């Protein structure tokens, strides 16, 4: 019985299964290539599927130019990122966009990366944090991705994936983490909130942050009895230069403001004040600076 495929020579027909396997292996092999950029990335930090990397600037119509390299104050940047909130839908309470773990990694790597970046480079990242799930009754690992660059005195953060669930058997070659894009919005259903004193939104997924407007916060909130004097980062803002004698009372005022912010945050966490009351009072405190 002739088993050849009509119109296909017998030799080729007999080898079709082998050819198909080779093609599939080639496709899978291509999936191992970096999916975060068409050109090779320089990884600044990696842990499993998580990463922070320098990549060539994404080219898109009307793309905003970047001003790299730049030196940023890490504590101020961390404070700005810590103020960002995410609301998955209108019927759930807003939560922090980034966990303390994600904040510590991202603030450090952004300051390191943008100090190294050339004008034609920017940062992309994918971080996994344990975020509230099941109406806040539990926490589950969720991924957040983004693209970061500095332009016109501001840090630009373009989000891609926000608090997306992870599957046990996810294969990153087939389901890569995708950072935000200059050219097209991410289209996620939730909403990111940025305080007016911290920055603004160019798009629903594109945040423009001013770290210089933020008081440097401690990495862990201490008790009110052990509040340290806040350290001032070296950032390009108006004020006395390094080495200028400190004016009397300035340290005490900074300490009082920090104490008030910590107390206010404590009241919010305990549910003693509403989110709106927290935001209003926080803005009043920052207005005293």
PDB file of C-alpha atoms in Angstrom:
ATOM      1  CA  UNK A   1       0.000   0.000   0.000  1.00  0.00           C
ATOM      2  CA  UNK A   2       1.370   3.381  -0.980  1.00  0.00           C
ATOM      3  CA  UNK A   3       1.585   5.504   2.214  1.00  0.00           C
ATOM      4  CA  UNK A   4       3.150   8.548   0.554  1.00  0.00           C
ATOM      5  CA  UNK A   5       1.319  11.877   0.810  1.00  0.00           C
ATOM      6  CA  UNK A   6      -0.053  12.886  -2.627  1.00  0.00           C
ATOM      7  CA  UNK A   7       2.150  15.468  -4.274  1.00  0.00           C
ATOM      8  CA  UNK A   8       5.003  14.955  -1.758  1.00  0.00           C
ATOM      9  CA  UNK A   9       8.006  12.762  -2.626  1.00  0.00           C
ATOM     10  CA  UNK A  10       8.244   9.558  -0.544  1.00  0.00           C
ATOM     11  CA  UNK A  11      11.598  10.568   1.066  1.00  0.00           C
ATOM     12  CA  UNK A  12      10.235  13.908   2.287  1.00  0.00           C
ATOM     13  CA  UNK A  13       6.959  12.349   3.437  1.00  0.00           C
ATOM     14  CA  UNK A  14       8.840   9.779   5.518  1.00  0.00           C
ATOM     15  CA  UNK A  15      10.830  12.534   7.201  1.00  0.00           C
ATOM     16  CA  UNK A  16       7.936  14.922   7.900  1.00  0.00           C
ATOM     17  CA  UNK A  17       7.599  13.903  11.585  1.00  0.00           C
ATOM     18  CA  UNK A  18      11.320  14.593  12.118  1.00  0.00           C
ATOM     19  CA  UNK A  19      11.079  17.948  10.346  1.00  0.00           C
ATOM     20  CA  UNK A  20       8.108  18.957  12.495  1.00  0.00           C
ATOM     21  CA  UNK A  21      10.035  18.119  15.677  1.00  0.00           C
ATOM     22  CA  UNK A  22      13.012  20.196  14.493  1.00  0.00           C
ATOM     23  CA  UNK A  23      10.747  23.167  13.718  1.00  0.00           C
ATOM     24  CA  UNK A  24       9.060  22.954  17.131  1.00  0.00           C
ATOM     25  CA  UNK A  25      12.440  22.774  18.875  1.00  0.00           C
ATOM     26  CA  UNK A  26      13.514  25.864  16.974  1.00  0.00           C
ATOM     27  CA  UNK A  27      10.402  27.737  18.095  1.00  0.00           C
ATOM     28  CA  UNK A  28      10.962  26.775  21.732  1.00  0.00           C
ATOM     29  CA  UNK A  29      14.609  27.718  21.445  1.00  0.00           C
ATOM     30  CA  UNK A  30      13.664  31.181  20.231  1.00  0.00           C
ATOM     31  CA  UNK A  31      11.467  31.582  23.278  1.00  0.00           C
ATOM     32  CA  UNK A  32      14.580  31.474  25.451  1.00  0.00           C
ATOM     33  CA  UNK A  33      15.692  34.820  24.009  1.00  0.00           C
ATOM     34  CA  UNK A  34      15.028  37.895  26.176  1.00  0.00           C
ATOM     35  CA  UNK A  35      11.448  39.052  25.706  1.00  0.00           C
ATOM     36  CA  UNK A  36      11.894  42.394  27.467  1.00  0.00           C
ATOM     37  CA  UNK A  37      13.641  44.022  24.508  1.00  0.00           C
ATOM     38  CA  UNK A  38      14.678  43.201  20.967  1.00  0.00           C
ATOM     39  CA  UNK A  39      18.306  43.960  21.851  1.00  0.00           C
ATOM     40  CA  UNK A  40      20.302  42.292  24.646  1.00  0.00           C
ATOM     41  CA  UNK A  41      19.517  43.489  28.153  1.00  0.00           C
ATOM     42  CA  UNK A  42      21.990  44.251  30.933  1.00  0.00           C
ATOM     43  CA  UNK A  43      20.597  42.670  34.082  1.00  0.00           C
ATOM     44  CA  UNK A  44      21.215  44.693  37.239  1.00  0.00           C
ATOM     45  CA  UNK A  45      19.354  42.262  39.504  1.00  0.00           C
ATOM     46  CA  UNK A  46      17.760  38.830  39.057  1.00  0.00           C
ATOM     47  CA  UNK A  47      16.009  36.347  41.319  1.00  0.00           C
ATOM     48  CA  UNK A  48      14.201  33.477  39.629  1.00  0.00           C
ATOM     49  CA  UNK A  49      11.771  35.021  37.144  1.00  0.00           C
ATOM     50  CA  UNK A  50      12.182  38.485  38.667  1.00  0.00           C
ATOM     51  CA  UNK A  51      14.557  41.052  37.198  1.00  0.00           C
ATOM     52  CA  UNK A  52      15.593  44.677  36.854  1.00  0.00           C
ATOM     53  CA  UNK A  53      17.475  45.388  33.629  1.00  0.00           C
ATOM     54  CA  UNK A  54      18.870  48.149  31.433  1.00  0.00           C
ATOM     55  CA  UNK A  55      17.578  48.011  27.854  1.00  0.00           C
ATOM     56  CA  UNK A  56      17.744  50.286  24.799  1.00  0.00           C
ATOM     57  CA  UNK A  57      15.108  53.030  24.871  1.00  0.00           C
ATOM     58  CA  UNK A  58      11.828  51.911  23.345  1.00  0.00           C
ATOM     59  CA  UNK A  59      11.268  53.766  20.078  1.00  0.00           C
ATOM     60  CA  UNK A  60       7.741  55.032  19.490  1.00  0.00           C
ATOM     61  CA  UNK A  61       6.128  58.080  17.825  1.00  0.00           C
ATOM     62  CA  UNK A  62       6.389  61.141  20.062  1.00  0.00           C
ATOM     63  CA  UNK A  63       8.652  59.295  22.468  1.00  0.00           C
ATOM     64  CA  UNK A  64       9.822  61.387  25.432  1.00  0.00           C
ATOM     65  CA  UNK A  65      13.638  61.767  25.500  1.00  0.00           C
ATOM     66  CA  UNK A  66      15.459  60.642  28.627  1.00  0.00           C
ATOM     67  CA  UNK A  67      18.076  62.558  30.619  1.00  0.00           C
ATOM     68  CA  UNK A  68      20.547  59.901  31.703  1.00  0.00           C
ATOM     69  CA  UNK A  69      22.703  59.333  33.632  1.00  0.00           C
ATOM     70  CA  UNK A  70      21.202  60.932  36.737  1.00  0.00           C
ATOM     71  CA  UNK A  71      21.800  60.675  40.489  1.00  0.00           C
ATOM     72  CA  UNK A  72      18.670  60.270  42.624  1.00  0.00           C
ATOM     73  CA  UNK A  73      18.113  60.102  46.378  1.00  0.00           C
ATOM     74  CA  UNK A  74      17.131  56.510  47.132  1.00  0.00           C
ATOM     75  CA  UNK A  75      15.111  57.250  50.284  1.00  0.00           C
ATOM     76  CA  UNK A  76      13.093  59.986  48.595  1.00  0.00           C
ATOM     77  CA  UNK A  77      12.385  57.733  45.622  1.00  0.00           C
ATOM     78  CA  UNK A  78      11.319  54.936  47.961  1.00  0.00           C
ATOM     79  CA  UNK A  79       8.953  57.326  49.733  1.00  0.00           C
ATOM     80  CA  UNK A  80       7.403  58.377  46.419  1.00  0.00           C
ATOM     81  CA  UNK A  81       6.927  54.778  45.267  1.00  0.00           C
ATOM     82  CA  UNK A  82       5.494  53.818  48.673  1.00  0.00           C
ATOM     83  CA  UNK A  83       2.714  56.399  48.254  1.00  0.00           C
ATOM     84  CA  UNK A  84       1.369  54.779  45.066  1.00  0.00           C
ATOM     85  CA  UNK A  85      -1.850  52.794  45.471  1.00  0.00           C
ATOM     86  CA  UNK A  86      -3.686  50.217  43.372  1.00  0.00           C
ATOM     87  CA  UNK A  87      -7.431  49.608  43.315  1.00  0.00           C
ATOM     88  CA  UNK A  88      -8.369  46.451  41.464  1.00  0.00           C
ATOM     89  CA  UNK A  89     -12.037  47.425  41.152  1.00  0.00           C
ATOM     90  CA  UNK A  90     -14.481  49.967  42.562  1.00  0.00           C
ATOM     91  CA  UNK A  91     -15.828  47.567  45.206  1.00  0.00           C
ATOM     92  CA  UNK A  92     -12.477  46.789  46.856  1.00  0.00           C
ATOM     93  CA  UNK A  93     -10.256  48.876  49.118  1.00  0.00           C
ATOM     94  CA  UNK A  94      -7.095  50.421  47.586  1.00  0.00           C
ATOM     95  CA  UNK A  95      -3.818  48.757  48.574  1.00  0.00           C
ATOM     96  CA  UNK A  96      -0.175  49.681  48.198  1.00  0.00           C
ATOM     97  CA  UNK A  97       1.019  49.203  44.638  1.00  0.00           C
ATOM     98  CA  UNK A  98       4.321  47.747  45.858  1.00  0.00           C
ATOM     99  CA  UNK A  99       5.116  45.666  48.942  1.00  0.00           C
ATOM    100  CA  UNK A 100       8.005  46.599  51.240  1.00  0.00           C
ATOM    101  CA  UNK A 101      10.075  43.887  49.553  1.00  0.00           C
ATOM    102  CA  UNK A 102       9.355  45.266  46.079  1.00  0.00           C
ATOM    103  CA  UNK A 103      10.027  48.826  47.279  1.00  0.00           C
ATOM    104  CA  UNK A 104      13.443  47.944  48.675  1.00  0.00           C
ATOM    105  CA  UNK A 105      14.510  46.228  45.442  1.00  0.00           C
ATOM    106  CA  UNK A 106      13.044  48.780  43.041  1.00  0.00           C
ATOM    107  CA  UNK A 107      14.194  51.957  44.820  1.00  0.00           C
ATOM    108  CA  UNK A 108      17.755  50.656  45.051  1.00  0.00           C
ATOM    109  CA  UNK A 109      17.941  49.337  41.488  1.00  0.00           C
ATOM    110  CA  UNK A 110      16.359  52.441  39.936  1.00  0.00           C
ATOM    111  CA  UNK A 111      18.918  54.714  41.604  1.00  0.00           C
ATOM    112  CA  UNK A 112      21.768  52.391  40.619  1.00  0.00           C
ATOM    113  CA  UNK A 113      20.443  51.812  37.100  1.00  0.00           C
ATOM    114  CA  UNK A 114      19.675  55.420  36.166  1.00  0.00           C
ATOM    115  CA  UNK A 115      23.118  56.460  37.409  1.00  0.00           C
ATOM    116  CA  UNK A 116      24.597  53.952  34.930  1.00  0.00           C
ATOM    117  CA  UNK A 117      22.145  54.484  32.070  1.00  0.00           C
ATOM    118  CA  UNK A 118      23.144  56.227  28.857  1.00  0.00           C
ATOM    119  CA  UNK A 119      20.732  58.687  27.153  1.00  0.00           C
ATOM    120  CA  UNK A 120      19.589  55.857  24.873  1.00  0.00           C
ATOM    121  CA  UNK A 121      18.797  53.415  27.681  1.00  0.00           C
ATOM    122  CA  UNK A 122      16.040  52.854  30.223  1.00  0.00           C
ATOM    123  CA  UNK A 123      15.052  50.339  32.891  1.00  0.00           C
ATOM    124  CA  UNK A 124      12.501  47.533  32.803  1.00  0.00           C
ATOM    125  CA  UNK A 125      11.508  45.349  35.735  1.00  0.00           C
ATOM    126  CA  UNK A 126       9.330  42.475  36.901  1.00  0.00           C
ATOM    127  CA  UNK A 127       8.837  41.988  40.644  1.00  0.00           C
ATOM    128  CA  UNK A 128       6.721  39.501  42.581  1.00  0.00           C
ATOM    129  CA  UNK A 129       5.194  40.482  45.925  1.00  0.00           C
ATOM    130  CA  UNK A 130       2.701  38.907  48.308  1.00  0.00           C
ATOM    131  CA  UNK A 131      -0.401  41.036  47.851  1.00  0.00           C
ATOM    132  CA  UNK A 132      -3.858  40.808  49.486  1.00  0.00           C
ATOM    133  CA  UNK A 133      -6.261  38.384  47.816  1.00  0.00           C
ATOM    134  CA  UNK A 134      -9.681  36.861  48.561  1.00  0.00           C
ATOM    135  CA  UNK A 135     -11.109  40.169  49.837  1.00  0.00           C
ATOM    136  CA  UNK A 136      -8.019  40.738  51.966  1.00  0.00           C
ATOM    137  CA  UNK A 137      -8.335  37.426  53.842  1.00  0.00           C
ATOM    138  CA  UNK A 138      -5.090  36.036  52.420  1.00  0.00           C
ATOM    139  CA  UNK A 139      -2.008  36.991  50.455  1.00  0.00           C
ATOM    140  CA  UNK A 140      -0.834  35.544  47.159  1.00  0.00           C
ATOM    141  CA  UNK A 141       2.245  36.138  44.989  1.00  0.00           C
ATOM    142  CA  UNK A 142       1.430  38.574  42.180  1.00  0.00           C
ATOM    143  CA  UNK A 143       3.662  40.174  39.573  1.00  0.00           C
ATOM    144  CA  UNK A 144       4.017  43.857  38.693  1.00  0.00           C
ATOM    145  CA  UNK A 145       6.091  45.015  35.718  1.00  0.00           C
ATOM    146  CA  UNK A 146       7.156  48.399  34.412  1.00  0.00           C
ATOM    147  CA  UNK A 147       9.468  50.644  32.424  1.00  0.00           C
ATOM    148  CA  UNK A 148      11.414  53.485  34.104  1.00  0.00           C
ATOM    149  CA  UNK A 149      13.324  56.496  32.774  1.00  0.00           C
ATOM    150  CA  UNK A 150      14.186  60.041  33.878  1.00  0.00           C
ATOM    151  CA  UNK A 151      13.130  63.082  31.850  1.00  0.00           C
ATOM    152  CA  UNK A 152      12.821  66.811  32.584  1.00  0.00           C
ATOM    153  CA  UNK A 153      13.484  66.407  36.297  1.00  0.00           C
ATOM    154  CA  UNK A 154      10.938  63.628  36.807  1.00  0.00           C
ATOM    155  CA  UNK A 155      10.964  59.839  37.099  1.00  0.00           C
ATOM    156  CA  UNK A 156       8.655  58.258  34.521  1.00  0.00           C
ATOM    157  CA  UNK A 157       7.122  54.905  35.506  1.00  0.00           C
ATOM    158  CA  UNK A 158       5.102  53.094  32.833  1.00  0.00           C
ATOM    159  CA  UNK A 159       3.310  50.058  34.241  1.00  0.00           C
ATOM    160  CA  UNK A 160       2.646  46.931  32.217  1.00  0.00           C
ATOM    161  CA  UNK A 161       1.259  44.140  34.407  1.00  0.00           C
ATOM    162  CA  UNK A 162      -0.164  45.075  37.826  1.00  0.00           C
ATOM    163  CA  UNK A 163      -0.815  42.512  40.577  1.00  0.00           C
ATOM    164  CA  UNK A 164      -1.323  39.713  38.055  1.00  0.00           C
ATOM    165  CA  UNK A 165      -1.773  36.185  39.380  1.00  0.00           C
ATOM    166  CA  UNK A 166       0.918  33.589  38.770  1.00  0.00           C
ATOM    167  CA  UNK A 167       0.229  30.036  37.659  1.00  0.00           C
ATOM    168  CA  UNK A 168       2.147  27.108  39.132  1.00  0.00           C
ATOM    169  CA  UNK A 169       3.108  25.763  35.739  1.00  0.00           C
ATOM    170  CA  UNK A 170       3.679  29.067  33.923  1.00  0.00           C
ATOM    171  CA  UNK A 171       6.554  28.894  31.442  1.00  0.00           C
ATOM    172  CA  UNK A 172       8.183  32.307  31.059  1.00  0.00           C
ATOM    173  CA  UNK A 173       9.350  31.354  27.568  1.00  0.00           C
ATOM    174  CA  UNK A 174       5.703  31.160  26.535  1.00  0.00           C
ATOM    175  CA  UNK A 175       4.228  33.602  29.078  1.00  0.00           C
ATOM    176  CA  UNK A 176       6.877  36.315  29.524  1.00  0.00           C
ATOM    177  CA  UNK A 177       6.554  39.238  31.889  1.00  0.00           C
ATOM    178  CA  UNK A 178       5.785  42.275  29.695  1.00  0.00           C
ATOM    179  CA  UNK A 179       6.833  45.775  30.864  1.00  0.00           C
ATOM    180  CA  UNK A 180       4.873  48.922  30.091  1.00  0.00           C
ATOM    181  CA  UNK A 181       5.174  50.614  26.717  1.00  0.00           C
ATOM    182  CA  UNK A 182       5.678  54.234  25.686  1.00  0.00           C
ATOM    183  CA  UNK A 183       3.702  53.599  22.518  1.00  0.00           C
ATOM    184  CA  UNK A 184       0.547  51.889  23.823  1.00  0.00           C
ATOM    185  CA  UNK A 185      -1.336  51.809  27.148  1.00  0.00           C
ATOM    186  CA  UNK A 186      -1.351  48.599  29.157  1.00  0.00           C
ATOM    187  CA  UNK A 187      -5.140  48.443  29.307  1.00  0.00           C
ATOM    188  CA  UNK A 188      -5.461  46.944  32.790  1.00  0.00           C
ATOM    189  CA  UNK A 189      -8.863  47.155  34.480  1.00  0.00           C
ATOM    190  CA  UNK A 190      -7.774  48.599  37.837  1.00  0.00           C
ATOM    191  CA  UNK A 191      -6.662  52.100  38.758  1.00  0.00           C
ATOM    192  CA  UNK A 192      -3.357  53.464  40.060  1.00  0.00           C
ATOM    193  CA  UNK A 193      -3.477  56.494  42.365  1.00  0.00           C
ATOM    194  CA  UNK A 194      -0.643  59.012  42.707  1.00  0.00           C
ATOM    195  CA  UNK A 195      -0.865  61.821  45.272  1.00  0.00           C
ATOM    196  CA  UNK A 196      -0.835  65.331  43.734  1.00  0.00           C
ATOM    197  CA  UNK A 197       2.168  66.329  45.841  1.00  0.00           C
ATOM    198  CA  UNK A 198       4.104  63.316  44.536  1.00  0.00           C
ATOM    199  CA  UNK A 199       3.328  63.466  40.830  1.00  0.00           C
ATOM    200  CA  UNK A 200       0.722  63.076  38.111  1.00  0.00           C
ATOM    201  CA  UNK A 201      -0.499  60.666  35.452  1.00  0.00           C
ATOM    202  CA  UNK A 202       0.201  61.142  31.766  1.00  0.00           C
ATOM    203  CA  UNK A 203      -1.834  58.018  31.034  1.00  0.00           C
ATOM    204  CA  UNK A 204      -3.670  55.525  33.241  1.00  0.00           C
ATOM    205  CA  UNK A 205      -0.504  53.405  33.249  1.00  0.00           C
ATOM    206  CA  UNK A 206       2.095  56.209  32.917  1.00  0.00           C
ATOM    207  CA  UNK A 207       3.087  57.953  36.158  1.00  0.00           C
ATOM    208  CA  UNK A 208       5.347  61.018  36.344  1.00  0.00           C
ATOM    209  CA  UNK A 209       6.924  61.206  39.807  1.00  0.00           C
ATOM    210  CA  UNK A 210       8.811  64.012  41.543  1.00  0.00           C
ATOM    211  CA  UNK A 211      10.954  62.340  44.257  1.00  0.00           C
ATOM    212  CA  UNK A 212      12.340  65.719  45.390  1.00  0.00           C
ATOM    213  CA  UNK A 213       8.893  66.618  46.761  1.00  0.00           C
ATOM    214  CA  UNK A 214       8.855  63.649  49.139  1.00  0.00           C
ATOM    215  CA  UNK A 215      10.175  63.492  52.711  1.00  0.00           C
ATOM    216  CA  UNK A 216      12.653  60.600  53.018  1.00  0.00           C
ATOM    217  CA  UNK A 217      10.936  57.869  55.031  1.00  0.00           C
ATOM    218  CA  UNK A 218      12.695  55.227  57.154  1.00  0.00           C
ATOM    219  CA  UNK A 219      12.848  51.734  55.674  1.00  0.00           C
ATOM    220  CA  UNK A 220      10.759  50.481  58.604  1.00  0.00           C
ATOM    221  CA  UNK A 221       8.339  52.638  60.551  1.00  0.00           C
ATOM    222  CA  UNK A 222       9.662  52.792  64.150  1.00  0.00           C
ATOM    223  CA  UNK A 223       7.512  53.268  67.241  1.00  0.00           C
ATOM    224  CA  UNK A 224       6.763  56.860  68.210  1.00  0.00           C
ATOM    225  CA  UNK A 225       9.115  56.555  71.186  1.00  0.00           C
ATOM    226  CA  UNK A 226      12.113  55.849  68.972  1.00  0.00           C
ATOM    227  CA  UNK A 227      11.590  58.154  66.021  1.00  0.00           C
ATOM    228  CA  UNK A 228      14.984  59.063  64.516  1.00  0.00           C
ATOM    229  CA  UNK A 229      15.850  62.435  63.069  1.00  0.00           C
ATOM    230  CA  UNK A 230      15.106  62.213  59.318  1.00  0.00           C
ATOM    231  CA  UNK A 231      18.129  62.185  57.048  1.00  0.00           C
ATOM    232  CA  UNK A 232      18.114  64.586  54.100  1.00  0.00           C
ATOM    233  CA  UNK A 233      19.147  63.133  50.749  1.00  0.00           C
ATOM    234  CA  UNK A 234      21.403  64.971  48.338  1.00  0.00           C
ATOM    235  CA  UNK A 235      18.892  65.855  45.612  1.00  0.00           C
ATOM    236  CA  UNK A 236      18.670  68.924  43.351  1.00  0.00           C
ATOM    237  CA  UNK A 237      16.139  70.967  45.345  1.00  0.00           C
ATOM    238  CA  UNK A 238      16.303  74.540  46.623  1.00  0.00           C
ATOM    239  CA  UNK A 239      17.909  74.949  50.043  1.00  0.00           C
ATOM    240  CA  UNK A 240      21.275  75.275  51.758  1.00  0.00           C
ATOM    241  CA  UNK A 241      24.157  73.438  50.159  1.00  0.00           C
ATOM    242  CA  UNK A 242      25.919  70.534  51.848  1.00  0.00           C
ATOM    243  CA  UNK A 243      28.175  71.892  54.543  1.00  0.00           C
ATOM    244  CA  UNK A 244      26.018  74.967  55.269  1.00  0.00           C
ATOM    245  CA  UNK A 245      25.360  75.289  59.041  1.00  0.00           C
ATOM    246  CA  UNK A 246      21.910  74.023  59.894  1.00  0.00           C
ATOM    247  CA  UNK A 247      19.433  76.625  61.079  1.00  0.00           C
ATOM    248  CA  UNK A 248      18.209  76.198  64.669  1.00  0.00           C
ATOM    249  CA  UNK A 249      14.920  74.352  64.952  1.00  0.00           C
ATOM    250  CA  UNK A 250      15.081  72.760  61.476  1.00  0.00           C
ATOM    251  CA  UNK A 251      15.893  69.281  62.815  1.00  0.00           C
ATOM    252  CA  UNK A 252      13.137  69.520  65.447  1.00  0.00           C
ATOM    253  CA  UNK A 253      10.595  70.593  62.844  1.00  0.00           C
ATOM    254  CA  UNK A 254      11.534  67.723  60.527  1.00  0.00           C
ATOM    255  CA  UNK A 255      11.246  65.294  63.430  1.00  0.00           C
ATOM    256  CA  UNK A 256       7.797  66.587  64.379  1.00  0.00           C
ATOM    257  CA  UNK A 257       6.565  66.280  60.792  1.00  0.00           C
ATOM    258  CA  UNK A 258       7.831  62.716  60.544  1.00  0.00           C
ATOM    259  CA  UNK A 259       6.185  61.817  63.868  1.00  0.00           C
ATOM    260  CA  UNK A 260       2.872  63.203  62.622  1.00  0.00           C
ATOM    261  CA  UNK A 261       3.127  61.235  59.363  1.00  0.00           C
ATOM    262  CA  UNK A 262       3.911  58.006  61.208  1.00  0.00           C
ATOM    263  CA  UNK A 263       1.038  58.528  63.634  1.00  0.00           C
ATOM    264  CA  UNK A 264      -1.327  59.322  60.759  1.00  0.00           C
ATOM    265  CA  UNK A 265      -0.296  56.146  58.931  1.00  0.00           C
ATOM    266  CA  UNK A 266      -0.826  54.146  62.141  1.00  0.00           C
ATOM    267  CA  UNK A 267      -4.358  55.523  62.515  1.00  0.00           C
ATOM    268  CA  UNK A 268      -5.179  54.565  58.929  1.00  0.00           C
ATOM    269  CA  UNK A 269      -3.789  51.029  59.334  1.00  0.00           C
ATOM    270  CA  UNK A 270      -5.938  50.528  62.456  1.00  0.00           C
ATOM    271  CA  UNK A 271      -9.044  51.730  60.600  1.00  0.00           C
ATOM    272  CA  UNK A 272      -9.541  54.720  62.902  1.00  0.00           C
ATOM    273  CA  UNK A 273      -9.683  57.194  60.010  1.00  0.00           C
ATOM    274  CA  UNK A 274     -10.976  56.879  56.453  1.00  0.00           C
ATOM    275  CA  UNK A 275      -8.799  56.873  53.353  1.00  0.00           C
ATOM    276  CA  UNK A 276     -10.067  60.346  52.428  1.00  0.00           C
ATOM    277  CA  UNK A 277      -9.318  61.698  55.914  1.00  0.00           C
ATOM    278  CA  UNK A 278      -5.831  60.183  55.701  1.00  0.00           C
ATOM    279  CA  UNK A 279      -5.092  61.804  52.327  1.00  0.00           C
ATOM    280  CA  UNK A 280      -6.460  65.205  53.396  1.00  0.00           C
ATOM    281  CA  UNK A 281      -4.501  65.278  56.654  1.00  0.00           C
ATOM    282  CA  UNK A 282      -1.316  64.006  54.979  1.00  0.00           C
ATOM    283  CA  UNK A 283      -1.483  66.824  52.441  1.00  0.00           C
ATOM    284  CA  UNK A 284      -1.936  69.339  55.280  1.00  0.00           C
ATOM    285  CA  UNK A 285       1.143  67.995  57.080  1.00  0.00           C
ATOM    286  CA  UNK A 286       3.270  68.093  53.929  1.00  0.00           C
ATOM    287  CA  UNK A 287       2.088  71.658  53.364  1.00  0.00           C
ATOM    288  CA  UNK A 288       3.832  72.683  56.598  1.00  0.00           C
ATOM    289  CA  UNK A 289       7.267  71.899  55.143  1.00  0.00           C
TER     290      UNK A 289
END
